[in-house]
Each structure stands twice: as C-alpha cells, then as structure tokens.
Coordinates of C-alpha atoms in Angstrom, one line a residue:
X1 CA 0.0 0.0 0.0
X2 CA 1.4 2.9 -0.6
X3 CA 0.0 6.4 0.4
X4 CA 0.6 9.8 -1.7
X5 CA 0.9 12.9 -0.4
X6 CA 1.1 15.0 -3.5
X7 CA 1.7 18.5 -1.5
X8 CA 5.4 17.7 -1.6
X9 CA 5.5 18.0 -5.6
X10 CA 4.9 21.9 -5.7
X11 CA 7.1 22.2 -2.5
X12 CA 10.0 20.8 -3.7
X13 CA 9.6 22.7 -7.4
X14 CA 9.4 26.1 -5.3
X15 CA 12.6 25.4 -3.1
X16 CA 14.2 24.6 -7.1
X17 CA 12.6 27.9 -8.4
X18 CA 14.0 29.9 -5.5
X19 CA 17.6 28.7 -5.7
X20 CA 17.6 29.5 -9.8
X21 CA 16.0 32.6 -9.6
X22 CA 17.2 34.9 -6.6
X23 CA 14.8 37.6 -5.6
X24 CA 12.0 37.4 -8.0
X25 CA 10.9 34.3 -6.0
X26 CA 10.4 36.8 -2.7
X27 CA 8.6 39.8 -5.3
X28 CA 6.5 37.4 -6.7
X29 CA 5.5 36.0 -3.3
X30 CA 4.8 39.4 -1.9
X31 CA 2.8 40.5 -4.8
X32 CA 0.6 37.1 -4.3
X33 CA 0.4 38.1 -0.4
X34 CA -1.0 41.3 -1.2
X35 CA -3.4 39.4 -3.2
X36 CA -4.2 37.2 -0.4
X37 CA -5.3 40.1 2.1
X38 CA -7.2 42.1 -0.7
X39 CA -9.5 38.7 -0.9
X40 CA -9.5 38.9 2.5
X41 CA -10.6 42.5 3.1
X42 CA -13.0 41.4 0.6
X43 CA -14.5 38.8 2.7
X44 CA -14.6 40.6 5.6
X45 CA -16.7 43.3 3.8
X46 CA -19.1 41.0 2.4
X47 CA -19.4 39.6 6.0
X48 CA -20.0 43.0 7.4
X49 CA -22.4 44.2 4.8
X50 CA -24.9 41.2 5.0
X51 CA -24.5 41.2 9.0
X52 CA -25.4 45.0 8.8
X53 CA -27.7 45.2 6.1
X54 CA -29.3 41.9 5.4
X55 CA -33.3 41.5 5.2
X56 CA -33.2 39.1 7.5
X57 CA -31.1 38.8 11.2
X58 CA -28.2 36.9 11.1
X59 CA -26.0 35.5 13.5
X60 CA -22.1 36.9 13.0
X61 CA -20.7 34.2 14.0
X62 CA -23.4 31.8 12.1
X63 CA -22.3 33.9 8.7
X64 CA -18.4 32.7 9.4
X65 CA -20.0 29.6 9.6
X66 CA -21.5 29.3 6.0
X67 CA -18.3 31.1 4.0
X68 CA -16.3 27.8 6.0
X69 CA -19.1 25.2 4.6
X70 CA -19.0 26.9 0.9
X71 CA -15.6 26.7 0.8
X72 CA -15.2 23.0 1.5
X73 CA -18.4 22.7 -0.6
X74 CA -16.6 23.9 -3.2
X75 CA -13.4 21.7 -3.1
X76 CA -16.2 19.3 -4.2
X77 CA -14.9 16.7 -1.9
X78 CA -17.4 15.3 0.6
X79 CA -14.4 13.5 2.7
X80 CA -13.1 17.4 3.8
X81 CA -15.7 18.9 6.3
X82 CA -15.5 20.7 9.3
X83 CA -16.4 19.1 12.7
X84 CA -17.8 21.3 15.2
X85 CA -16.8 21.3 19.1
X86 CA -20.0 19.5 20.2
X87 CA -19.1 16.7 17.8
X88 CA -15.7 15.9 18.4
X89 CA -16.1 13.0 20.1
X90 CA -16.7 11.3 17.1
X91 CA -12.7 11.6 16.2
X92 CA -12.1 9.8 19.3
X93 CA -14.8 7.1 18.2
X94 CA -13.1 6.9 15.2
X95 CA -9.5 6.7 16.3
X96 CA -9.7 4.7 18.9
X97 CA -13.5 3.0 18.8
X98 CA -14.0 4.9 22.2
X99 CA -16.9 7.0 24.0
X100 CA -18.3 7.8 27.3
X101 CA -21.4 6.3 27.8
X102 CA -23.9 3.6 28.6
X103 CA -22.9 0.9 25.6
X104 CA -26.1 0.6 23.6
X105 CA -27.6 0.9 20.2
X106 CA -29.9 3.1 19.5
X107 CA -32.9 3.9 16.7
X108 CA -35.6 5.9 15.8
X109 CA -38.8 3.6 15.8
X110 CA -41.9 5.4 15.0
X111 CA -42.0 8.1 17.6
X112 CA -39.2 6.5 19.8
X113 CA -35.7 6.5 20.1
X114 CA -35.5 2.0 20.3
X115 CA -32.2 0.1 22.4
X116 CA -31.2 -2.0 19.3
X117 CA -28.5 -3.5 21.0
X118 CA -26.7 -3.7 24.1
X119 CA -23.0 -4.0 24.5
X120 CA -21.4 -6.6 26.8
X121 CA -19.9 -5.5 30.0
X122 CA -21.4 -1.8 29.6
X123 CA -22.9 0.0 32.4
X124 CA -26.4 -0.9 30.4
X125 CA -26.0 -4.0 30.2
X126 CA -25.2 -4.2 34.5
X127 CA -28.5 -2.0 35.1
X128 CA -30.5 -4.6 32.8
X129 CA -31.5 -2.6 29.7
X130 CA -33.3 -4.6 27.1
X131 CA -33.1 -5.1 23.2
X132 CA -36.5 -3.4 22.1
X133 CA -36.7 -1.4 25.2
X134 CA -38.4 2.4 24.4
X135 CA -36.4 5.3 25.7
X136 CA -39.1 7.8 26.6
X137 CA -37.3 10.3 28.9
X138 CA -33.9 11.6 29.5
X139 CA -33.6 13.6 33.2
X140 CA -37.2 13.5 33.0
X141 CA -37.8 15.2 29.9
X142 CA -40.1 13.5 27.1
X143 CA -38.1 12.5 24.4
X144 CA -40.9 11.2 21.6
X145 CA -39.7 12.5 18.5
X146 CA -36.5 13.2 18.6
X147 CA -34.3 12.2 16.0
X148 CA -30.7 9.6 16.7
X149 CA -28.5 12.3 17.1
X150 CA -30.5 14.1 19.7
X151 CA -30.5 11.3 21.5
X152 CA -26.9 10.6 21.3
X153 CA -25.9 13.9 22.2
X154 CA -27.9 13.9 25.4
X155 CA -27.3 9.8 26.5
X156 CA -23.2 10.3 25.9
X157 CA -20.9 12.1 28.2
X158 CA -17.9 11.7 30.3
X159 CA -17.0 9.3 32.2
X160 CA -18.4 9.1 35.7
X161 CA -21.2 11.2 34.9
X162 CA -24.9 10.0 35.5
X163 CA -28.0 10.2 33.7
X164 CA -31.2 9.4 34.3
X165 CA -33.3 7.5 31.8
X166 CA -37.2 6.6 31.6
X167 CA -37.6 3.1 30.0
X168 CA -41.0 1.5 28.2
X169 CA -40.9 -2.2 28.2
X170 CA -42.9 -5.2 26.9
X171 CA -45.3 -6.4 29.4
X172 CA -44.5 -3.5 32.1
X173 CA -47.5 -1.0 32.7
X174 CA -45.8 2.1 34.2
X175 CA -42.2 3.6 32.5
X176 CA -38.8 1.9 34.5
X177 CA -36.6 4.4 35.7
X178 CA -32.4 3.9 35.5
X179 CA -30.2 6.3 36.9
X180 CA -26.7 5.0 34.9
X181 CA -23.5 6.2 35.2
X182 CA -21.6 6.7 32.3
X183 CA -18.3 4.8 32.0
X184 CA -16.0 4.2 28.7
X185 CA -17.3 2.0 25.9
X186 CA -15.4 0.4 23.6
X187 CA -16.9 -0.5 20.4
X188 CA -17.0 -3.9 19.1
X189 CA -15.8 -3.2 15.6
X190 CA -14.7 -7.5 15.2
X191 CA -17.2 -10.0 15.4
X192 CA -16.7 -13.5 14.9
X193 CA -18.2 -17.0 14.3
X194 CA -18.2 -20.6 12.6
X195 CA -20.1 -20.5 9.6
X196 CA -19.4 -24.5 10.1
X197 CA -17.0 -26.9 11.0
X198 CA -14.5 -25.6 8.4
X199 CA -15.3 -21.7 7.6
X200 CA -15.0 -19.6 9.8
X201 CA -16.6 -15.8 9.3
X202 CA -15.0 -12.1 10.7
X203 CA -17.3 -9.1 10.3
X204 CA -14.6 -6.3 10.5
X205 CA -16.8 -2.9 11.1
X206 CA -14.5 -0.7 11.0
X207 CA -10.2 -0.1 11.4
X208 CA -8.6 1.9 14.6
X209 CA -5.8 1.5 16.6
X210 CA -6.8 -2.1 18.3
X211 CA -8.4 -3.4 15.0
X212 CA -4.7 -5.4 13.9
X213 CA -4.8 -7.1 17.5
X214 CA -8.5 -7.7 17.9
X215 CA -8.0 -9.5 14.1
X216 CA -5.3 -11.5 14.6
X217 CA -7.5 -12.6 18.0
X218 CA -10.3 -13.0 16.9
X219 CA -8.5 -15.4 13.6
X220 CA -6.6 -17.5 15.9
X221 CA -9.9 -18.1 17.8
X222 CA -11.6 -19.3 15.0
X223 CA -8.5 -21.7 13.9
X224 CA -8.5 -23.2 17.9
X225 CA -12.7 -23.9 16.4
X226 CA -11.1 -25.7 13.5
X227 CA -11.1 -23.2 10.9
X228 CA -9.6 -24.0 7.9
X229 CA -10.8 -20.9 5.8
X230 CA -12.2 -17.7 6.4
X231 CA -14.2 -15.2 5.0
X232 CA -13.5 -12.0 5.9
X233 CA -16.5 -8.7 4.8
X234 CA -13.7 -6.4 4.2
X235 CA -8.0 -8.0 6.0
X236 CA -0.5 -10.4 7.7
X237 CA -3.3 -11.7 10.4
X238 CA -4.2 -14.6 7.4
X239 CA -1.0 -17.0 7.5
X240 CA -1.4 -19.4 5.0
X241 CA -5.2 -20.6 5.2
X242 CA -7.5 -19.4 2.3
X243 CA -9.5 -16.3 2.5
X244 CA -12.5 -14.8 0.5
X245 CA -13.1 -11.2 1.6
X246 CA -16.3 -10.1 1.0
X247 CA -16.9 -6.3 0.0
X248 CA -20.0 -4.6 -1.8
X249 CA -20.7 -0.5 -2.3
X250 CA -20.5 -0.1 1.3
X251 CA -16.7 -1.4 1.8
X252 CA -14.6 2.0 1.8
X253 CA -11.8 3.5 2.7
X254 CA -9.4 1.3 4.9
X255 CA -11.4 -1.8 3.4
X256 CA -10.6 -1.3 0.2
X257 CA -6.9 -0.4 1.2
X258 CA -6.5 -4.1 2.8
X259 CA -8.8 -6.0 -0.2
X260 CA -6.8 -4.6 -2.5
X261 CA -3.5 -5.6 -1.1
X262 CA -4.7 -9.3 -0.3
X263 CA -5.5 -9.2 -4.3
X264 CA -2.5 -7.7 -5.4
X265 CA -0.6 -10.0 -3.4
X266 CA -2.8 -13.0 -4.2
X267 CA -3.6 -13.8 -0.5
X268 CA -7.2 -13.8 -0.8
X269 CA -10.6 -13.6 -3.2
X270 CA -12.6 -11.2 -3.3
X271 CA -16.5 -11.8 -3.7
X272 CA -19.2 -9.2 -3.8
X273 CA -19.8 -6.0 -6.1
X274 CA -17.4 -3.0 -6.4
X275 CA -16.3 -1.2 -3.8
X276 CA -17.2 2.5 -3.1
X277 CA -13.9 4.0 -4.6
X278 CA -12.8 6.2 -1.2
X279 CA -9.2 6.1 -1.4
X280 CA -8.1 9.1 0.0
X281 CA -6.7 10.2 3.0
X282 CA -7.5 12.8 5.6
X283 CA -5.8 14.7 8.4
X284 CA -7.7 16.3 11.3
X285 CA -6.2 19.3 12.2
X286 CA -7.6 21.1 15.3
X287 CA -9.1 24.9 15.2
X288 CA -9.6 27.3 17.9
X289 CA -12.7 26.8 20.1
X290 CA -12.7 23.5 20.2
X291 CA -13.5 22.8 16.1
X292 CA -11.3 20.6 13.8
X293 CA -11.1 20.3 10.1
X294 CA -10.8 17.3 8.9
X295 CA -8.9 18.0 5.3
X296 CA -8.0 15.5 2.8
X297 CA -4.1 15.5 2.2
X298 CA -3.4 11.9 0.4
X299 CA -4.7 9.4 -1.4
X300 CA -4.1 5.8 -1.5
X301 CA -3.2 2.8 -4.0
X302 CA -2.7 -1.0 -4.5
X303 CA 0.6 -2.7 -4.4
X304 CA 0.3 -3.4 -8.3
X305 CA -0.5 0.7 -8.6
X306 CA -4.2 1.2 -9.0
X307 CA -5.5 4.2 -7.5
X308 CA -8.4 3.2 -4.7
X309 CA -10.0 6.8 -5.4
X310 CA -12.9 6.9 -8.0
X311 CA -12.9 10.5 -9.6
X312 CA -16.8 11.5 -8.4
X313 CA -19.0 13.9 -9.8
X314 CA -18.6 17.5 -8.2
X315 CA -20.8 18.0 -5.1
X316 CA -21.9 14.4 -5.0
X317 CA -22.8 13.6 -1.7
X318 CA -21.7 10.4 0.2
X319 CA -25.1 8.7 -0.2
X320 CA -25.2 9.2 -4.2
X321 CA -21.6 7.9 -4.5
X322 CA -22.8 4.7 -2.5
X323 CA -26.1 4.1 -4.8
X324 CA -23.5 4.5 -7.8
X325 CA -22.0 1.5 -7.2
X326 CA -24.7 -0.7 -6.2
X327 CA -26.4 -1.3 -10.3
X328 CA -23.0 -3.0 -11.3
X329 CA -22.8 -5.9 -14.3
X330 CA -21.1 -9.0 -14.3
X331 CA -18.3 -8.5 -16.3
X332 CA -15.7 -7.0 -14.4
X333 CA -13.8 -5.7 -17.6
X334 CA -17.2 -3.7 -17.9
X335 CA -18.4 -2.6 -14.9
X336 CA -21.0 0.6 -15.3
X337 CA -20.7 2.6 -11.8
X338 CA -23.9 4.9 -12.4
X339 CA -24.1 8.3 -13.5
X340 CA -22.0 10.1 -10.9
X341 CA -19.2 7.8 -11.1
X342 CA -15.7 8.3 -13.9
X343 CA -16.6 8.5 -17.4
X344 CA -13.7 6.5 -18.1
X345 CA -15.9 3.6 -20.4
X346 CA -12.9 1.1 -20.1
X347 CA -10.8 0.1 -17.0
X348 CA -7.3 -0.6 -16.8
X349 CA -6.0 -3.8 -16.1
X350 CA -3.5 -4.2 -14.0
X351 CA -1.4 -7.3 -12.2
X352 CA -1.1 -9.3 -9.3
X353 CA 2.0 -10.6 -8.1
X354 CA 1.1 -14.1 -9.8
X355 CA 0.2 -12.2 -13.2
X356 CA -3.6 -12.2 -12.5
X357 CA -5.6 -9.4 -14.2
X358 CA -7.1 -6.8 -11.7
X359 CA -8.9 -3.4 -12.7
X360 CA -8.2 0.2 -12.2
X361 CA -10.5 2.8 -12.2
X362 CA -11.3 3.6 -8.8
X363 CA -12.9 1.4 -6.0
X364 CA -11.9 -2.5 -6.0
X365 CA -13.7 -4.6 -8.8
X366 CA -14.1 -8.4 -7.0
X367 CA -12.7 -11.2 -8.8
X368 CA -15.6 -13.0 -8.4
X369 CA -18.6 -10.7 -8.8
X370 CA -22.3 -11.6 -6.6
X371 CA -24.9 -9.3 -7.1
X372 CA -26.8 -9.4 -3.8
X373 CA -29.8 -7.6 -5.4
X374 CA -33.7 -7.5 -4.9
X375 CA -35.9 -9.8 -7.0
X376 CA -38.5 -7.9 -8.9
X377 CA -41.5 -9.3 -6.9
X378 CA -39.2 -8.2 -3.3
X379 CA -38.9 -4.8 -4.9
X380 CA -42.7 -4.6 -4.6
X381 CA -42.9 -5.7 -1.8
X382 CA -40.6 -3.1 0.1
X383 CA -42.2 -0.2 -2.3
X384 CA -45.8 -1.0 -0.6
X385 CA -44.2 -0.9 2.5
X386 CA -42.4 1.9 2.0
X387 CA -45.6 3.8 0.4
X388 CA -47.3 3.0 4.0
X389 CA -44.7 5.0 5.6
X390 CA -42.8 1.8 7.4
X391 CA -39.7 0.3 7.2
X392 CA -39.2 -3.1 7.0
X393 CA -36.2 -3.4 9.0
X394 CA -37.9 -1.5 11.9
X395 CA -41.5 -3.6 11.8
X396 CA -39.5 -6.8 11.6
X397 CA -37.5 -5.9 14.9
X398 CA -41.0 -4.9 16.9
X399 CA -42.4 -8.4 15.3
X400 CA -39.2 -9.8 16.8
X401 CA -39.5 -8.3 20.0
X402 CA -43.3 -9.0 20.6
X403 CA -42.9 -12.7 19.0
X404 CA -39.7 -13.6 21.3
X405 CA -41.6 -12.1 24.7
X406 CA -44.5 -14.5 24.1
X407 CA -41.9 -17.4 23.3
X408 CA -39.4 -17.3 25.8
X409 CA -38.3 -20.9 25.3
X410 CA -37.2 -20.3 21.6
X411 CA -33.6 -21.6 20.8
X412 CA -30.6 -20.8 18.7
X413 CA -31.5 -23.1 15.8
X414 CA -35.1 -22.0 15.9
X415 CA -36.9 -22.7 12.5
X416 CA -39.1 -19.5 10.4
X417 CA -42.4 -21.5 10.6
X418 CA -45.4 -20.7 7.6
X419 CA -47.1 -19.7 11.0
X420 CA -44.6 -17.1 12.3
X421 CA -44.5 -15.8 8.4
X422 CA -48.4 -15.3 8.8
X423 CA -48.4 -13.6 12.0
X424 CA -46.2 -11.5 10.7
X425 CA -48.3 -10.6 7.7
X426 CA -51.5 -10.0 10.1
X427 CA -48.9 -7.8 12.2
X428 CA -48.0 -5.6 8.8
X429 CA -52.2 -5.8 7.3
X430 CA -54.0 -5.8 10.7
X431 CA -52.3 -4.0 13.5
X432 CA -50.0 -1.8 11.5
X433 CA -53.1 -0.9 8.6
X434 CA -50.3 -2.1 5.7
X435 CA -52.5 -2.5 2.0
X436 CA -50.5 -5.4 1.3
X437 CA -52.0 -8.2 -1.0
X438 CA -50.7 -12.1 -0.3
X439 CA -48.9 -12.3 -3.1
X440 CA -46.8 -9.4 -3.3
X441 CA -46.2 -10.8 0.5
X442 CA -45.0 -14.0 -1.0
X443 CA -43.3 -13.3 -3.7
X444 CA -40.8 -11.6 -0.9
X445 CA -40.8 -14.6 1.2
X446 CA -36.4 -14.9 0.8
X447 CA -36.6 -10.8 2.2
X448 CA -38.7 -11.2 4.7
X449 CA -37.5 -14.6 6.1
X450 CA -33.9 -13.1 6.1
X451 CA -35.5 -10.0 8.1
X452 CA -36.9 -11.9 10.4
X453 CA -34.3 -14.5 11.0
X454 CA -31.7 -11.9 12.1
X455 CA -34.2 -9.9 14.0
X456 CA -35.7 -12.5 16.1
X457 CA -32.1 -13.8 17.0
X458 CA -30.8 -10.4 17.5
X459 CA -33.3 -10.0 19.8
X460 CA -33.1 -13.5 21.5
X461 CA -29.6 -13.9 21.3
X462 CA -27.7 -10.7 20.4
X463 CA -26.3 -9.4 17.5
X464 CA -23.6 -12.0 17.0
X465 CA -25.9 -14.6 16.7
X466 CA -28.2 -12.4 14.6
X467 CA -25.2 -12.0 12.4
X468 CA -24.3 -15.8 12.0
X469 CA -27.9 -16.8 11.0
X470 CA -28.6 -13.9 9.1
X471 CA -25.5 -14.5 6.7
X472 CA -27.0 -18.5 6.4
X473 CA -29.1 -16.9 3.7
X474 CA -26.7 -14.6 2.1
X475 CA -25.8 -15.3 -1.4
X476 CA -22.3 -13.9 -0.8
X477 CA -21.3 -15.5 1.8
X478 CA -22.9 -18.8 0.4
X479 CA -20.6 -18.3 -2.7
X480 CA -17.4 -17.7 -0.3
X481 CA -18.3 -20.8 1.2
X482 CA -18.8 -23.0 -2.0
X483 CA -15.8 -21.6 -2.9
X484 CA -13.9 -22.4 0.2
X485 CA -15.2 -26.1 0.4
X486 CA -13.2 -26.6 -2.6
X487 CA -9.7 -25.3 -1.6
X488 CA -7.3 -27.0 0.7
X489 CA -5.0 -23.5 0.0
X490 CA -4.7 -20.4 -0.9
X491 CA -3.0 -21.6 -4.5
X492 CA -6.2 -24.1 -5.1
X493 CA -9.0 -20.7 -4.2
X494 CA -7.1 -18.5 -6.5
X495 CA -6.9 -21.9 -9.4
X496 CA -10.9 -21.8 -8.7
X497 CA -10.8 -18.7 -10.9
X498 CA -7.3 -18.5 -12.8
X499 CA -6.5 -21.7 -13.7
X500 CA -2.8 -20.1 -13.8
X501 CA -2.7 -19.9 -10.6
X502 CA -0.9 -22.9 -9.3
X503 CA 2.0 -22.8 -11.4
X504 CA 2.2 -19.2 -10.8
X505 CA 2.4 -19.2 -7.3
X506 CA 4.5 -22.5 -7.1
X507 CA 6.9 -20.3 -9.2
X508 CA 6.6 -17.6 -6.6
X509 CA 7.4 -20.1 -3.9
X510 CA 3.3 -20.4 -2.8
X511 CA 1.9 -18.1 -1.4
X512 CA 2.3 -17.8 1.7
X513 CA 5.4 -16.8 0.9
X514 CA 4.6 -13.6 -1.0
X515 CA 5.4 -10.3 0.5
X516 CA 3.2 -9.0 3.3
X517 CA 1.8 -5.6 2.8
X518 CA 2.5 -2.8 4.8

C-alpha cells in the first residue's frame, strides 16, 4: 500500500525555483500576499455588509460559519468537512473506537428513540436494559420524536457522569426508571463466528488503533474452532489458510486499502460488487474553540499501482456515491458505476504478483462478482411498504421483540415456521393498517425470512448470533463458502478462478510466501 501525499511536488519545485531565480521568487511572493489580504478585506466586507444590512437577522458568528461550509463545498470533496466542538467525540470514536457512555444501540422507531443493542460488559448491560426497550425520557424530559442524534448527544458524556433514563418495556405497565452512570465503551468493531465446521466468518466494522490485535484474536480463535478458511467482509493476520473477503458498495476507505492488497498479493478472493472508490486520505487538524477540520491531504493505492479513489461527480454527496456502485454488471472488464461515477468507459487492467488481471479505475472490482440484489417481486414488496410509511427493518424488529416475549423458550436453531410468516403478515395488514396483497407478500418470502431471522435472533440472542444466522441466507457468503469447500489452500481458491494460478504461485514459492503488505 502505498500512500501519496502530492503536497510535496509543488514544494520541492518552489525550493528549485528559488535557488535559480534569486529575488524574484520573494517579489512574486509578496505581490501574491498582497493578493491574499485584498481577498480577505474582501471577505470581511461581504461579512459585514450582510451582518449589517441583510433583510433578514443573522447570527455573525453563524455567517463565518456558511463562508467555512461553501468553501469546503466547493473543493467538491465530501471527505473534507469541518467538525464542530459539540461533535468531536466522534474523532475519538473513530481513532480509537471509544466513548463515554452507557454501551447501547440506538434507533428511531416510530415516535421512539428503540435500544437495538446492548454492548457486553457496559454500564447498560449491568442496570438490565433490554433489546427493544423504548427510551421515553432523559432527566425527565419526554423524548418522543427526537431524531438519533438528539438522543446521542444527550445519553453520551464523560465518564463518571450519571444520567437518568425513563424506560418503556414489553409487558411493564408504568415507564422503568435507571439512573446510569456513564463509563468508557469500547466498540466492538470485530465479530466473529463458525459459519461450520470448516469456515470460519469475521465481520470487520471498522479499522482503529486495536483493530490489527482484535483481528489476529479473533482469527486465531476461529482456527483453535477448526477453521480452515475464512471469510472475511472487508483484511499479515491470514497465514497461510485461504481467504474470500467479501466487499459490496459499502466497503470504503481502509477496506478497500486491505482488499486490494490481499488481491494484489494474491492472499485472498474477493466476492461481492465493487467497492465505493474512497481512497483518499484525511488529516484532522484542530481549530480554535474546540472545532477541527478534517482535510484531505493523500490518497491511496494497491501494491500493483491502482488508484483506490474513483474521480466522483462535483458535489456528490456520500449517499449518491454509495447508490452509484450498487447497479453493477457482471463482467468485471465492464463494470457501469452509475451516472456520478468516472466517465472512463474502459478500466485498466493491471497485475497481481502471480500475473492475475485486476482493474483500475477507482474502488476494487471483486474477482468473483455476486450481485446481492432485490428480486422484482421483493422490490414490490418493500415499495408497498415503503408507500405505508414503514420500514421493513424497523416492523421486523418490533415483530421480533413482541414474537420472542411470548416465546421465551425459543432456541438458537429456531426454524421460520409458515405460522410465524403469517403472523407476521397479520402484524404488517391488521395491527399496522399495511395495504398489502398475499402475493406481493409471497413473492418476498427470501426478504422477509432473512428480516426476520436476524431480528428474532438479534433480539433473542444478540447481534452475533443475529449476524451468524442472518449471513446463512446470504448469497455472498454462500458463494465464499462454496468456494472455500473446494480449496485446501490459498494456490487451489485463486486456481478456482485463474487456472494459472498454481503454477504461478509455485513459481513464486506459494503463497504464503509472498510479500506482506505494509
């Protein structure tokens, strides 16, 4: 991998200009200085004028405010933005997968902020909150209808500070009340599980400080279970077993970074749909009062030289750029990335260690590709629901909640039975007022029993489990597994797809031998 600061080319061409030329370096950089505070003067009138003269009242400070958001709205970058003081403690979540507070999930659910989750060995978890438990108050205050981040800004806080929370729960007539005090939570960003006696699974959320460790852990855990390959949804932790890495739109930034160096290097396969194409780098530099910018100041590419960035539209936002990717083909030599994505028609092919072809053009094409698309008669189904104002994530977690109360004896391997399908379709029709014809309901059936697989586990067992029997009907991960089941090596999952890839490698000395990336 290696990462590009470009900032040092016109740096080191100045310091060249400047020895050749004597003084007309220092004229020419005082004439551009006097430039610079003309613009500013500029500025500063512009600010004074509409603060002064304006229709309207506007906040001075608030004006300084929108000339900082046009300008990084007009690098046309939607990685550079600035991060305001009440929000900083998202760098440290993101550094370091750290925050003060209780260790839950939360959601909007209807008018409700919803505990989707709750963290092991959290203060929430010690005072007995509850998956599908309704947050209704915070220091007494009614909280229906606030949005995720009000919520988060009000449960999170320092360490050793207490809040006090009103609970609704299942089967409980008056609210609960918890006073919790708020300790440091570290986010699970690894979890990991036997897909079956042979594959093991590691669902790698996101990269920090701890993520190497908590890899190579949670790897060597699933080897002790007798795992003989892995699949990895993003990955030196890998030895010498196989490895499919699965990746879709989603799978950005430091995801791409390590697919794309297990494929240059021919460690692993790669399954799934393109990547997003976020291979840039950014630097948070901190501001006075508290405020950081977080600018982009490098980008990042692949062993064999392909650039992880895809060149975006200007002003695309984040969501667009992740819908661009998500319509792809099956021919990876001619993928279609949408309308905001490169005009470049024709990727460039590049190579592995081994001499396998791999593309350019932004993002990381997967050598084998697996749509995981909607059917057309599941697309109907989720635009009637949609049309009614739900979402089907959200009415399969309160089906999950209500259906696991009234069945406390359900287990692990629990069964979707024709008879929990229908209650659910009474739950969506009769209780929640859904115009939902029976087909349309069964043309979905693969959707919905996927939804309500993980749900009712997640809310049974947690979200581990949720995530192992979930992924039981994922085409993916059921195509990393066929694919697994057939390779005692890393040499015999890459022959699966290059048939050169024995001799190759056996050239190479195999390859676990081949140079780890760093």
């Amino acid at each position: 991998m290696n990462s590009v600061n470009q900032s040092w080319v016109p740096a080191m061409a100045v310091a060249l200009v400047a020895l050749g030329s004597g003084g007309w370096l220092l004229q020419r950089g005082g004439a551009s200085q006097e430039g610079v505070v003309a613009s500013l003067r500029t500025v500063e009138e512009v600010h004074r004028l509409v603060s002064d003269r304006y229709v309207e009242e506007i906040d001075p400070a608030e004006l300084y405010r929108m000339a900082i958001d046009g300008m990084l709205r007009e690098l046309g970058d939607p990685n550079t933005v600035f991060i305001d003081a009440k929000n900083t403690d998202e760098i440290e979540i993101t550094t370091n997968s750290t925050y003060g507070g209780l260790g839950i999930r939360i959601q909007r659910v209807g008018d409700w902020i919803t505990v989707m989750g709750v963290l092991p060995n959290t203060p929430a978890e010690r005072q007995g909150l509850m998956t599908g438990d309704l947050i209704v108050s915070v220091e007494g205050e009614s909280i229906r209808g606030w949005t995720d981040t009000q919520a988060v800004e009000r449960l999170r806080g320092p360490k050793g500070e207490p809040v006090t929370i009103g609970i609704g729960r299942l089967g409980v007539r008056e609210p609960l009340e918890f006073t919790i005090v708020r300790d440091e939570i570290q986010v699970e960003i690894i979890k990991a599980f036997m897909v079956n006696e042979e594959v093991g699974y590691v669902r790698l959320e996101g990269f920090s400080r701890a993520a190497r460790q908590d890899l190579a852990r949670a790897v060597e855990g699933l080897r002790e279970h007798g795992g003989s390959g892995l699949v990895i949804p993003t990955a030196d932790a890998f030895v010498d077993m196989p490895v499919v890495v699965l990746v879709n739109q989603y799978s950005a930034s430091a995801s791409e970074i390590v697919a794309g160096a297990l494929q240059d290097h021919d460690r692993g396969l790669i399954v799934g749909t393109p990547t997003f194409g976020k291979g840039s780098v950014q630097t948070v530099y901190s501001l006075p009062g508290g405020h950081h910018l977080k600018l982009t100041t490098a980008g990042w590419f692949t062993p064999s030289g392909r650039s992880i960035n895809r060149k975006w539209e200007h002003g695309a936002t984040l969501e667009q750029l992740a819908a661009a990717t998500a319509g792809v083909g099956t021919d990876p030599a001619a993928v279609a990335f949408g309308e905001v994505a490169s005009d470049s028609a024709e990727l460039e092919v590049f190579r592995t260690d081994a001499g396998r072809p791999v593309y350019g053009g932004g993002g990381i094409t997967p050598d084998v590709l697996v749509p995981d698309t909607l059917t057309l008669g599941e697309r109907k189904f989720v635009a009637a629901v949609g049309e009614g104002g739900f979402s089907l994530a959200q009415l399969a977690f309160r089906f999950a909640i209500q259906w696991t109360a009234d069945h406390p004896e359900v287990q692990r391997d629990f069964q979707l039975t024709p008879e929990m399908r229908q209650a659910f379709y009474e739950m969506l029709t009769a209780e929640e007022g859904l115009e939902l014809q029976n087909e349309v309901y069964d043309e979905a059936q693969t959707l919905v029993n996927r939804r309500l697989v993980y749900q009712i586990a997640n809310a049974a067992f947690g979200e581990v489990e949720a995530l192992r029997r979930g992924q039981q009907l994922d085409p993916q991960l059921a195509e990393a597994v066929r694919l697994l089941s057939q390779a005692d090596s890393p040499e015999d999952l890459l022959g699966l797809v290059w048939p050169a890839a024995d001799e190759s490698l056996t050239e190479m000395g195999g390859a676990g031998e081949v140079q780890s990336f760093r």
